[in-house]
Amino acid sequence: MRRIINYPPARGQKLILGLLPFIAILLIYLMASEARLAVNPGDKLIPSFSSFYGAMERLMAQPDRSNGQYLFWFDTYLSLWRLCV
């Protein structure tokens, strides 16, 4: 009789087991962010996902006031250029 540890997981189980650590980390982050923001709404250590979305929207979709460039895309371009040089 084979022990349960010797049975390979099925394809669906492999997918679930592979995603499980990422889901756990995401849930822990959400709970920690909610707890910190409940105490201090201006906390920037663990921002909420809505703050992430707002910052990425501002960086990706709105040009900079000083030079008119989209900061995210220009910075990404320069970083990739430096890696290739």
N, CA, C and O atoms as a Tinker XYZ file with bonds, in Angstrom:
   340  protein
     1  N      0.846000   -1.183000    0.000000    73     2
     2  CA     0.000000    0.000000    0.000000    64     1     3
     3  C      0.889000    1.243000    0.000000    63     2     4     5
     4  O      1.790000    1.370000    0.829000    81     3
     5  N      0.628000    2.159000   -0.937000    73     3     6
     6  CA     1.421000    3.385000   -1.026000    64     5     7
     7  C      0.945000    4.390000    0.001000    63     6     8     9
     8  O     -0.242000    4.489000    0.311000    81     7
     9  N      1.910000    5.129000    0.517000    73     7    10
    10  CA     1.551000    6.186000    1.458000    64     9    11
    11  C      1.004000    7.368000    0.674000    63    10    12    13
    12  O      1.285000    7.523000   -0.515000    81    11
    13  N      0.227000    8.195000    1.346000    73    11    14
    14  CA    -0.421000    9.333000    0.681000    64    13    15
    15  C      0.609000   10.337000    0.160000    63    14    16    17
    16  O      0.349000   11.044000   -0.813000    81    15
    17  N      1.770000   10.401000    0.802000    73    15    18
    18  CA     2.801000   11.347000    0.365000    64    17    19
    19  C      3.389000   10.944000   -0.984000    63    18    20    21
    20  O      3.967000   11.782000   -1.676000    81    19
    21  N      3.252000    9.681000   -1.366000    73    19    22
    22  CA     3.827000    9.205000   -2.622000    64    21    23
    23  C      2.896000    9.381000   -3.819000    63    22    24    25
    24  O      3.311000    9.124000   -4.949000    81    23
    25  N      1.657000    9.807000   -3.607000    73    23    26
    26  CA     0.732000   10.033000   -4.713000    64    25    27
    27  C      0.991000   11.405000   -5.335000    63    26    28    29
    28  O      1.000000   12.409000   -4.623000    81    27
    29  N      1.200000   11.464000   -6.640000    73    27    30
    30  CA     1.377000   12.785000   -7.271000    64    29    31
    31  C      0.027000   13.496000   -7.379000    63    30    32    33
    32  O     -0.991000   12.853000   -7.636000    81    31
    33  N      0.013000   14.804000   -7.187000    73    31    34
    34  CA    -1.258000   15.533000   -7.303000    64    33    35
    35  C     -1.724000   15.592000   -8.756000    63    34    36    37
    36  O     -0.920000   15.558000   -9.688000    81    35
    37  N     -3.024000   15.681000   -8.922000    73    35    38
    38  CA    -3.600000   15.807000  -10.261000    64    37    39
    39  C     -3.294000   17.198000  -10.808000    63    38    40    41
    40  O     -2.788000   18.061000  -10.091000    81    39
    41  N     -3.605000   17.403000  -12.072000    73    39    42
    42  CA    -3.274000   18.666000  -12.732000    64    41    43
    43  C     -3.937000   19.868000  -12.048000    63    42    44    45
    44  O     -3.281000   20.884000  -11.820000    81    43
    45  N     -5.203000   19.766000  -11.727000    73    43    46
    46  CA    -5.905000   20.854000  -11.049000    64    45    47
    47  C     -5.354000   21.107000   -9.656000    63    46    48    49
    48  O     -5.247000   22.253000   -9.218000    81    47
    49  N     -5.006000   20.033000   -8.964000    73    47    50
    50  CA    -4.426000   20.178000   -7.629000    64    49    51
    51  C     -3.065000   20.860000   -7.691000    63    50    52    53
    52  O     -2.724000   21.644000   -6.805000    81    51
    53  N     -2.290000   20.571000   -8.723000    73    51    54
    54  CA    -0.986000   21.234000   -8.878000    64    53    55
    55  C     -1.166000   22.738000   -9.037000    63    54    56    57
    56  O     -0.421000   23.528000   -8.456000    81    55
    57  N     -2.153000   23.121000   -9.823000    73    55    58
    58  CA    -2.425000   24.539000  -10.039000    64    57    59
    59  C     -2.840000   25.216000   -8.738000    63    58    60    61
    60  O     -2.345000   26.293000   -8.406000    81    59
    61  N     -3.743000   24.587000   -8.009000    73    59    62
    62  CA    -4.208000   25.160000   -6.744000    64    61    63
    63  C     -3.068000   25.235000   -5.737000    63    62    64    65
    64  O     -2.907000   26.252000   -5.062000    81    63
    65  N     -2.280000   24.180000   -5.627000    73    63    66
    66  CA    -1.159000   24.182000   -4.685000    64    65    67
    67  C     -0.099000   25.212000   -5.073000    63    66    68    69
    68  O      0.559000   25.780000   -4.202000    81    67
    69  N      0.067000   25.453000   -6.356000    73    67    70
    70  CA     1.018000   26.465000   -6.802000    64    69    71
    71  C      0.545000   27.880000   -6.519000    63    70    72    73
    72  O      1.354000   28.756000   -6.213000    81    71
    73  N     -0.762000   28.113000   -6.618000    73    71    74
    74  CA    -1.319000   29.449000   -6.376000    64    73    75
    75  C     -1.556000   29.736000   -4.899000    63    74    76    77
    76  O     -1.664000   30.898000   -4.507000    81    75
    77  N     -1.637000   28.705000   -4.083000    73    75    78
    78  CA    -1.976000   28.863000   -2.673000    64    77    79
    79  C     -1.052000   29.815000   -1.911000    63    78    80    81
    80  O     -1.565000   30.643000   -1.158000    81    79
    81  N      0.279000   29.754000   -2.055000    73    79    82
    82  CA     1.127000   30.709000   -1.326000    64    81    83
    83  C      0.881000   32.159000   -1.736000    63    82    84    85
    84  O      0.916000   33.053000   -0.890000    81    83
    85  N      0.637000   32.400000   -3.010000    73    83    86
    86  CA     0.394000   33.767000   -3.473000    64    85    87
    87  C     -0.942000   34.293000   -2.957000    63    86    88    89
    88  O     -1.052000   35.461000   -2.583000    81    87
    89  N     -1.940000   33.440000   -2.938000    73    87    90
    90  CA    -3.241000   33.840000   -2.399000    64    89    91
    91  C     -3.131000   34.132000   -0.912000    63    90    92    93
    92  O     -3.720000   35.094000   -0.420000    81    91
    93  N     -2.371000   33.297000   -0.188000    73    91    94
    94  CA    -2.192000   33.518000    1.251000    64    93    95
    95  C     -1.479000   34.839000    1.518000    63    94    96    97
    96  O     -1.879000   35.588000    2.409000    81    95
    97  N     -0.429000   35.132000    0.756000    73    95    98
    98  CA     0.299000   36.394000    0.936000    64    97    99
    99  C     -0.612000   37.580000    0.619000    63    98   100   101
   100  O     -0.584000   38.588000    1.326000    81    99
   101  N     -1.408000   37.469000   -0.427000    73    99   102
   102  CA    -2.337000   38.538000   -0.794000    64   101   103
   103  C     -3.360000   38.788000    0.314000    63   102   104   105
   104  O     -3.642000   39.937000    0.652000    81   103
   105  N     -3.910000   37.722000    0.874000    73   103   106
   106  CA    -4.888000   37.874000    1.954000    64   105   107
   107  C     -4.257000   38.468000    3.209000    63   106   108   109
   108  O     -4.864000   39.309000    3.871000    81   107
   109  N     -3.044000   38.034000    3.538000    73   107   110
   110  CA    -2.347000   38.592000    4.704000    64   109   111
   111  C     -2.081000   40.075000    4.493000    63   110   112   113
   112  O     -2.257000   40.873000    5.414000    81   111
   113  N     -1.658000   40.451000    3.289000    73   111   114
   114  CA    -1.417000   41.866000    2.990000    64   113   115
   115  C     -2.703000   42.674000    3.119000    63   114   116   117
   116  O     -2.699000   43.756000    3.707000    81   115
   117  N     -3.802000   42.159000    2.576000    73   115   118
   118  CA    -5.075000   42.879000    2.652000    64   117   119
   119  C     -5.516000   43.084000    4.099000    63   118   120   121
   120  O     -5.977000   44.166000    4.462000    81   119
   121  N     -5.376000   42.048000    4.924000    73   119   122
   122  CA    -5.777000   42.168000    6.330000    64   121   123
   123  C     -4.875000   43.146000    7.076000    63   122   124   125
   124  O     -5.359000   43.952000    7.870000    81   123
   125  N     -3.560000   43.082000    6.826000    73   123   126
   126  CA    -2.631000   43.993000    7.502000    64   125   127
   127  C     -2.871000   45.432000    7.059000    63   126   128   129
   128  O     -2.829000   46.347000    7.882000    81   127
   129  N     -3.117000   45.637000    5.785000    73   127   130
   130  CA    -3.379000   46.979000    5.276000    64   129   131
   131  C     -4.652000   47.546000    5.877000    63   130   132   133
   132  O     -4.690000   48.704000    6.293000    81   131
   133  N     -5.685000   46.733000    5.922000    73   131   134
   134  CA    -6.959000   47.191000    6.486000    64   133   135
   135  C     -6.808000   47.532000    7.965000    63   134   136   137
   136  O     -7.370000   48.521000    8.436000    81   135
   137  N     -6.048000   46.716000    8.699000    73   135   138
   138  CA    -5.860000   46.971000   10.130000    64   137   139
   139  C     -5.072000   48.256000   10.361000    63   138   140   141
   140  O     -5.432000   49.054000   11.226000    81   139
   141  N     -4.006000   48.464000    9.597000    73   139   142
   142  CA    -3.200000   49.675000    9.777000    64   141   143
   143  C     -3.964000   50.925000    9.356000    63   142   144   145
   144  O     -3.869000   51.959000   10.016000    81   143
   145  N     -4.716000   50.841000    8.268000    73   143   146
   146  CA    -5.467000   52.005000    7.799000    64   145   147
   147  C     -6.659000   52.318000    8.703000    63   146   148   149
   148  O     -7.126000   53.456000    8.730000    81   147
   149  N     -7.155000   51.325000    9.441000    73   147   150
   150  CA    -8.237000   51.591000   10.396000    64   149   151
   151  C     -7.726000   52.439000   11.554000    63   150   152   153
   152  O     -8.453000   53.282000   12.080000    81   151
   153  N     -6.463000   52.214000   11.955000    73   151   154
   154  CA    -5.868000   52.983000   13.052000    64   153   155
   155  C     -5.416000   54.352000   12.566000    63   154   156   157
   156  O     -5.655000   55.363000   13.227000    81   155
   157  N     -4.757000   54.381000   11.398000    73   155   158
   158  CA    -4.222000   55.628000   10.857000    64   157   159
   159  C     -4.536000   55.689000    9.359000    63   158   160   161
   160  O     -3.831000   55.063000    8.566000    81   159
   161  N     -5.565000   56.420000    8.955000    73   159   162
   162  CA    -5.937000   56.465000    7.535000    64   161   163
   163  C     -4.858000   57.058000    6.626000    63   162   164   165
   164  O     -4.876000   56.809000    5.421000    81   163
   165  N     -3.934000   57.825000    7.166000    73   163   166
   166  CA    -2.872000   58.413000    6.356000    64   165   167
   167  C     -1.618000   57.566000    6.299000    63   166   168   169
   168  O     -0.587000   58.031000    5.813000    81   167
   169  N     -1.680000   56.331000    6.784000    73   167   170
   170  CA    -0.507000   55.457000    6.825000    64   169   171
   171  C     -0.054000   55.095000    5.412000    63   170   172   173
   172  O     -0.870000   54.740000    4.562000    81   171
   173  N      1.254000   55.189000    5.171000    73   171   174
   174  CA     1.791000   54.881000    3.846000    64   173   175
   175  C      2.663000   53.633000    3.845000    63   174   176   177
   176  O      3.211000   53.268000    2.805000    81   175
   177  N      2.801000   52.969000    4.997000    73   175   178
   178  CA     3.660000   51.789000    5.070000    64   177   179
   179  C      3.051000   50.609000    4.311000    63   178   180   181
   180  O      3.745000   49.939000    3.548000    81   179
   181  N      1.772000   50.357000    4.517000    73   179   182
   182  CA     1.065000   49.283000    3.815000    64   181   183
   183  C     -0.174000   49.900000    3.163000    63   182   184   185
   184  O     -1.261000   49.843000    3.738000    81   183
   185  N     -0.027000   50.485000    1.979000    73   183   186
   186  CA    -1.174000   51.158000    1.350000    64   185   187
   187  C     -2.217000   50.155000    0.854000    63   186   188   189
   188  O     -1.926000   48.975000    0.656000    81   187
   189  N     -3.411000   50.646000    0.662000    73   187   190
   190  CA    -4.486000   49.802000    0.133000    64   189   191
   191  C     -4.321000   49.665000   -1.381000    63   190   192   193
   192  O     -3.551000   50.394000   -2.006000    81   191
   193  N     -5.055000   48.723000   -1.947000    73   191   194
   194  CA    -4.967000   48.524000   -3.390000    64   193   195
   195  C     -5.560000   49.696000   -4.158000    63   194   196   197
   196  O     -5.157000   49.962000   -5.291000    81   195
   197  N     -6.506000   50.396000   -3.556000    73   195   198
   198  CA    -7.041000   51.580000   -4.237000    64   197   199
   199  C     -5.975000   52.672000   -4.327000    63   198   200   201
   200  O     -5.950000   53.429000   -5.297000    81   199
   201  N     -5.097000   52.761000   -3.325000    73   199   202
   202  CA    -3.981000   53.715000   -3.392000    64   201   203
   203  C     -2.997000   53.320000   -4.486000    63   202   204   205
   204  O     -2.496000   54.173000   -5.219000    81   203
   205  N     -2.721000   52.005000   -4.591000    73   203   206
   206  CA    -1.855000   51.521000   -5.665000    64   205   207
   207  C     -2.440000   51.879000   -7.027000    63   206   208   209
   208  O     -1.736000   52.364000   -7.913000    81   207
   209  N     -3.724000   51.632000   -7.175000    73   207   210
   210  CA    -4.385000   51.900000   -8.449000    64   209   211
   211  C     -4.334000   53.386000   -8.791000    63   210   212   213
   212  O     -4.061000   53.757000   -9.933000    81   211
   213  N     -4.596000   54.224000   -7.811000    73   211   214
   214  CA    -4.561000   55.667000   -8.048000    64   213   215
   215  C     -3.176000   56.152000   -8.441000    63   214   216   217
   216  O     -3.033000   56.982000   -9.338000    81   215
   217  N     -2.153000   55.632000   -7.765000    73   215   218
   218  CA    -0.784000   56.041000   -8.085000    64   217   219
   219  C     -0.374000   55.555000   -9.472000    63   218   220   221
   220  O      0.245000   56.303000  -10.229000    81   219
   221  N     -0.711000   54.312000   -9.813000    73   219   222
   222  CA    -0.346000   53.796000  -11.131000    64   221   223
   223  C     -1.114000   54.514000  -12.235000    63   222   224   225
   224  O     -0.572000   54.758000  -13.313000    81   223
   225  N     -2.359000   54.848000  -11.973000    73   223   226
   226  CA    -3.136000   55.596000  -12.963000    64   225   227
   227  C     -2.519000   56.974000  -13.192000    63   226   228   229
   228  O     -2.438000   57.447000  -14.326000    81   227
   229  N     -2.088000   57.606000  -12.115000    73   227   230
   230  CA    -1.472000   58.931000  -12.231000    64   229   231
   231  C     -0.142000   58.838000  -12.979000    63   230   232   233
   232  O      0.150000   59.687000  -13.821000    81   231
   233  N      0.663000   57.826000  -12.686000    73   231   234
   234  CA     1.976000   57.704000  -13.328000    64   233   235
   235  C      1.884000   57.260000  -14.785000    63   234   236   237
   236  O      2.697000   57.673000  -15.612000    81   235
   237  N      0.900000   56.424000  -15.101000    73   235   238
   238  CA     0.825000   55.862000  -16.443000    64   237   239
   239  C     -0.017000   56.693000  -17.405000    63   238   240   241
   240  O      0.261000   56.707000  -18.604000    81   239
   241  N     -1.030000   57.380000  -16.912000    73   239   242
   242  CA    -1.996000   57.997000  -17.815000    64   241   243
   243  C     -1.971000   59.517000  -17.821000    63   242   244   245
   244  O     -2.595000   60.133000  -18.686000    81   243
   245  N     -1.269000   60.137000  -16.884000    73   243   246
   246  CA    -1.253000   61.599000  -16.836000    64   245   247
   247  C      0.167000   62.105000  -17.065000    63   246   248   249
   248  O      1.094000   61.671000  -16.381000    81   247
   249  N      0.347000   63.010000  -18.009000    73   247   250
   250  CA     1.694000   63.538000  -18.252000    64   249   251
   251  C      2.177000   64.394000  -17.084000    63   250   252   253
   252  O      1.389000   65.012000  -16.367000    81   251
   253  N      3.492000   64.408000  -16.921000    73   251   254
   254  CA     4.113000   65.212000  -15.872000    64   253   255
   255  C      3.913000   66.691000  -16.175000    63   254   256   257
   256  O      3.955000   67.103000  -17.334000    81   255
   257  N      3.697000   67.481000  -15.142000    73   255   258
   258  CA     3.450000   68.918000  -15.338000    64   257   259
   259  C      4.702000   69.659000  -15.802000    63   258   260   261
   260  O      4.608000   70.629000  -16.553000    81   259
   261  N      5.860000   69.209000  -15.363000    73   259   262
   262  CA     7.079000   69.959000  -15.675000    64   261   263
   263  C      7.576000   69.736000  -17.101000    63   262   264   265
   264  O      8.040000   70.678000  -17.744000    81   263
   265  N      7.484000   68.487000  -17.611000    73   263   266
   266  CA     8.040000   68.244000  -18.944000    64   265   267
   267  C      7.060000   67.585000  -19.914000    63   266   268   269
   268  O      7.403000   67.389000  -21.080000    81   267
   269  N      5.856000   67.239000  -19.469000    73   267   270
   270  CA     4.851000   66.689000  -20.364000    64   269   271
   271  C      5.023000   65.225000  -20.709000    63   270   272   273
   272  O      4.288000   64.709000  -21.552000    81   271
   273  N      5.971000   64.535000  -20.084000    73   271   274
   274  CA     6.187000   63.123000  -20.374000    64   273   275
   275  C      5.419000   62.262000  -19.377000    63   274   276   277
   276  O      5.171000   62.665000  -18.241000    81   275
   277  N      5.052000   61.072000  -19.830000    73   275   278
   278  CA     4.420000   60.107000  -18.941000    64   277   279
   279  C      5.530000   59.443000  -18.131000    63   278   280   281
   280  O      6.367000   58.739000  -18.697000    81   279
   281  N      5.549000   59.653000  -16.825000    73   279   282
   282  CA     6.681000   59.253000  -16.000000    64   281   283
   283  C      6.939000   57.753000  -16.025000    63   282   284   285
   284  O      8.088000   57.330000  -16.157000    81   283
   285  N      5.905000   56.949000  -15.902000    73   283   286
   286  CA     6.088000   55.502000  -15.848000    64   285   287
   287  C      6.736000   54.979000  -17.123000    63   286   288   289
   288  O      7.707000   54.224000  -17.078000    81   287
   289  N      6.184000   55.390000  -18.261000    73   287   290
   290  CA     6.682000   54.874000  -19.537000    64   289   291
   291  C      8.069000   55.414000  -19.863000    63   290   292   293
   292  O      8.897000   54.688000  -20.414000    81   291
   293  N      8.333000   56.663000  -19.537000    73   291   294
   294  CA     9.652000   57.230000  -19.799000    64   293   295
   295  C     10.703000   56.582000  -18.905000    63   294   296   297
   296  O     11.805000   56.280000  -19.364000    81   295
   297  N     10.375000   56.368000  -17.645000    73   295   298
   298  CA    11.310000   55.724000  -16.730000    64   297   299
   299  C     11.562000   54.274000  -17.136000    63   298   300   301
   300  O     12.692000   53.794000  -17.049000    81   299
   301  N     10.520000   53.576000  -17.577000    73   299   302
   302  CA    10.687000   52.200000  -18.047000    64   301   303
   303  C     11.575000   52.156000  -19.278000    63   302   304   305
   304  O     12.444000   51.290000  -19.388000    81   303
   305  N     11.367000   53.077000  -20.200000    73   303   306
   306  CA    12.197000   53.152000  -21.405000    64   305   307
   307  C     13.661000   53.386000  -21.041000    63   306   308   309
   308  O     14.547000   52.706000  -21.560000    81   307
   309  N     13.918000   54.349000  -20.147000    73   307   310
   310  CA    15.298000   54.638000  -19.772000    64   309   311
   311  C     15.949000   53.470000  -19.045000    63   310   312   313
   312  O     17.127000   53.188000  -19.264000    81   311
   313  N     15.206000   52.793000  -18.193000    73   311   314
   314  CA    15.758000   51.640000  -17.480000    64   313   315
   315  C     16.123000   50.525000  -18.447000    63   314   316   317
   316  O     17.196000   49.932000  -18.333000    81   315
   317  N     15.242000   50.233000  -19.399000    73   315   318
   318  CA    15.544000   49.195000  -20.385000    64   317   319
   319  C     16.705000   49.602000  -21.277000    63   318   320   321
   320  O     17.517000   48.757000  -21.654000    81   319
   321  N     16.798000   50.880000  -21.621000    73   319   322
   322  CA    17.912000   51.355000  -22.438000    64   321   323
   323  C     19.232000   51.176000  -21.692000    63   322   324   325
   324  O     20.227000   50.753000  -22.280000    81   323
   325  N     19.241000   51.496000  -20.396000    73   323   326
   326  CA    20.465000   51.338000  -19.601000    64   325   327
   327  C     20.860000   49.877000  -19.472000    63   326   328   329
   328  O     22.049000   49.559000  -19.443000    81   327
   329  N     19.891000   48.993000  -19.395000    73   327   330
   330  CA    20.203000   47.567000  -19.322000    64   329   331
   331  C     20.811000   47.063000  -20.623000    63   330   332   333
   332  O     21.674000   46.185000  -20.607000    81   331
   333  N     20.373000   47.604000  -21.729000    73   331   334
   334  CA    20.865000   47.150000  -23.036000    64   333   335
   335  C     22.214000   47.754000  -23.399000    63   334   336   337
   336  O     22.937000   47.186000  -24.218000    81   335
   337  N     22.569000   48.881000  -22.817000    73   335   338
   338  CA    23.828000   49.550000  -23.176000    64   337   339
   339  C     25.002000   48.885000  -22.531000    63   338   340
   340  O     26.139000   49.315000  -22.724000    81   339
